Amino acid sequence: MEKIGILTGGGDCPGLNSVIRAIVRKALQNDYEILGIKNGWKGMIEEDIIKLDLDAVSGILHRGGTILHTSRTNPYKKEEDVKKVVANFKKLGLKALIPIGGEDTLGVAAKLYRDFKLPVVGVPKTIDNDISGTDFTFGFDTAVNIAMDCIDRLHTTAESHNRVMVVEVMGRHAGWIALYSGLAGGADAILIPEKPIDKDEVAALIKKRHSRGKSFSVVVVAEGAKMKKGSDIIQSEELDSFGHVKLGGIGQILAKAIENTTGYETRVAVLGHIQRGGSPTAYDRVLGTRYGIKAIELVMENKFGCVVALQGNNIVAIPIEEVLGKIKTVDDAMYNIASTFFG
Ligand code: F6P
């Protein structure tokens, strides 16, 4: 029986289990054995492996997170770790490896394919929806719905107290979650990494709204949003193993700036990892399942060095290097729709 490895790397994401389940179910029907690598690339370095049979993937479709666990381990940080990954791939007798992850996890897969011809088929994953080459990643829809629900709840308390409520959502390089949840939740301003923040403009929007009789406002801000150049804002500079800054804090900074500039009482809610937890939506379960099926089909066809992607309503395969080094940011057309409702 030929063996195929799968791993989940980077931040977890609702829908990961649907991908794992789809791969295992389809593989077993075609007489392949699936090995689950625990904790992302860490499991490939440490040879931390479990066998995934029918029982292992039973009852996981509706569960958030990943049954394989995850980490942000980058084997390319240490030369010996890359060697261990390649050696363990051979030792386990794998036909192929399916890494499910974002830019970082897929970046490692692309390098392993380039440097060692390791047969990989990637599955793009992130709640941020910022992977280029694919229209939507699973997990995004769930995160947007969670954030929208929170915005609805914050709306009523903001209204009761005549306050400005700043809601900080995830979105490191791209403002998709902020934009979609803000649009769906009726936000009065949406601030995203693609559009540096001018606090006076935000204050003017809020004042305009209040001048037409409204006594409260809801502002949605993506965690990766930055103040315009020349601002005295200080943000965390702590880095993870891929060299990314650990974000968080813009909501607080913005709330203070709004309160000082407008004089309106302002509160902040940071949604954080709540957006990544819990049950995936139907959309994400179906999308994850479609990605999983396509990934295993590609392996069976010996098509490697690619990533599955959603383009229109089709799941296609694109070369892995096409998804790397560029981020799919919010386009002006979408932002202009949202900004119609600002202020
Ligand atoms: O990559 C998805 C994401 O949720 C980003 O939106 C966020 O910046 C980051 O992960 C948070 O990472 P961690 O779980 O390591 O704090």
PDB file of C-alpha atoms in Angstrom, residues 19 22-23 26 98 121-123 287-301 303 306-309 314-318:
ATOM      1  CA  VAL A  19      -9.909  18.600   4.509  1.00  0.00           C
ATOM      2  CA  ALA A  22     -11.891  14.120   2.743  1.00  0.00           C
ATOM      3  CA  ILE A  23      -8.288  13.127   2.012  1.00  0.00           C
ATOM      4  CA  LYS A  26     -10.898   9.176  -0.673  1.00  0.00           C
ATOM      5  CA  ILE A  98       0.021  17.171   1.535  1.00  0.00           C
ATOM      6  CA  VAL A 121       0.509  19.056  -3.087  1.00  0.00           C
ATOM      7  CA  GLY A 122      -0.492  22.045  -0.959  1.00  0.00           C
ATOM      8  CA  VAL A 123      -3.894  23.050   0.392  1.00  0.00           C
ATOM      9  CA  LEU A 287     -14.931  24.099   0.526  1.00  0.00           C
ATOM     10  CA  GLY A 288     -12.498  22.169   2.756  1.00  0.00           C
ATOM     11  CA  THR A 289     -13.951  18.886   1.527  1.00  0.00           C
ATOM     12  CA  ARG A 290     -13.599  19.948  -2.121  1.00  0.00           C
ATOM     13  CA  TYR A 291      -9.972  21.010  -1.526  1.00  0.00           C
ATOM     14  CA  GLY A 292      -9.186  17.700   0.179  1.00  0.00           C
ATOM     15  CA  ILE A 293     -10.679  15.615  -2.626  1.00  0.00           C
ATOM     16  CA  LYS A 294      -8.808  17.591  -5.289  1.00  0.00           C
ATOM     17  CA  ALA A 295      -5.512  17.316  -3.366  1.00  0.00           C
ATOM     18  CA  ILE A 296      -5.677  13.526  -3.099  1.00  0.00           C
ATOM     19  CA  GLU A 297      -6.745  13.245  -6.748  1.00  0.00           C
ATOM     20  CA  LEU A 298      -3.636  15.205  -7.761  1.00  0.00           C
ATOM     21  CA  VAL A 299      -1.453  12.869  -5.706  1.00  0.00           C
ATOM     22  CA  MET A 300      -3.067   9.842  -7.363  1.00  0.00           C
ATOM     23  CA  GLU A 301      -2.329  11.434 -10.758  1.00  0.00           C
ATOM     24  CA  LYS A 303       0.880  15.833 -10.143  1.00  0.00           C
ATOM     25  CA  CYS A 306       1.071  22.450  -6.968  1.00  0.00           C
ATOM     26  CA  VAL A 307      -1.595  23.878  -4.702  1.00  0.00           C
ATOM     27  CA  VAL A 308      -5.353  23.474  -4.952  1.00  0.00           C
ATOM     28  CA  ALA A 309      -7.315  26.692  -5.398  1.00  0.00           C
ATOM     29  CA  ASN A 314     -14.009  25.460  -9.790  1.00  0.00           C
ATOM     30  CA  ILE A 315     -11.317  23.782  -7.750  1.00  0.00           C
ATOM     31  CA  VAL A 316      -8.147  23.882  -9.821  1.00  0.00           C
ATOM     32  CA  ALA A 317      -4.445  23.139  -9.373  1.00  0.00           C
ATOM     33  CA  ILE A 318      -1.928  25.980  -9.662  1.00  0.00           C
TER      34      ILE A 318
END
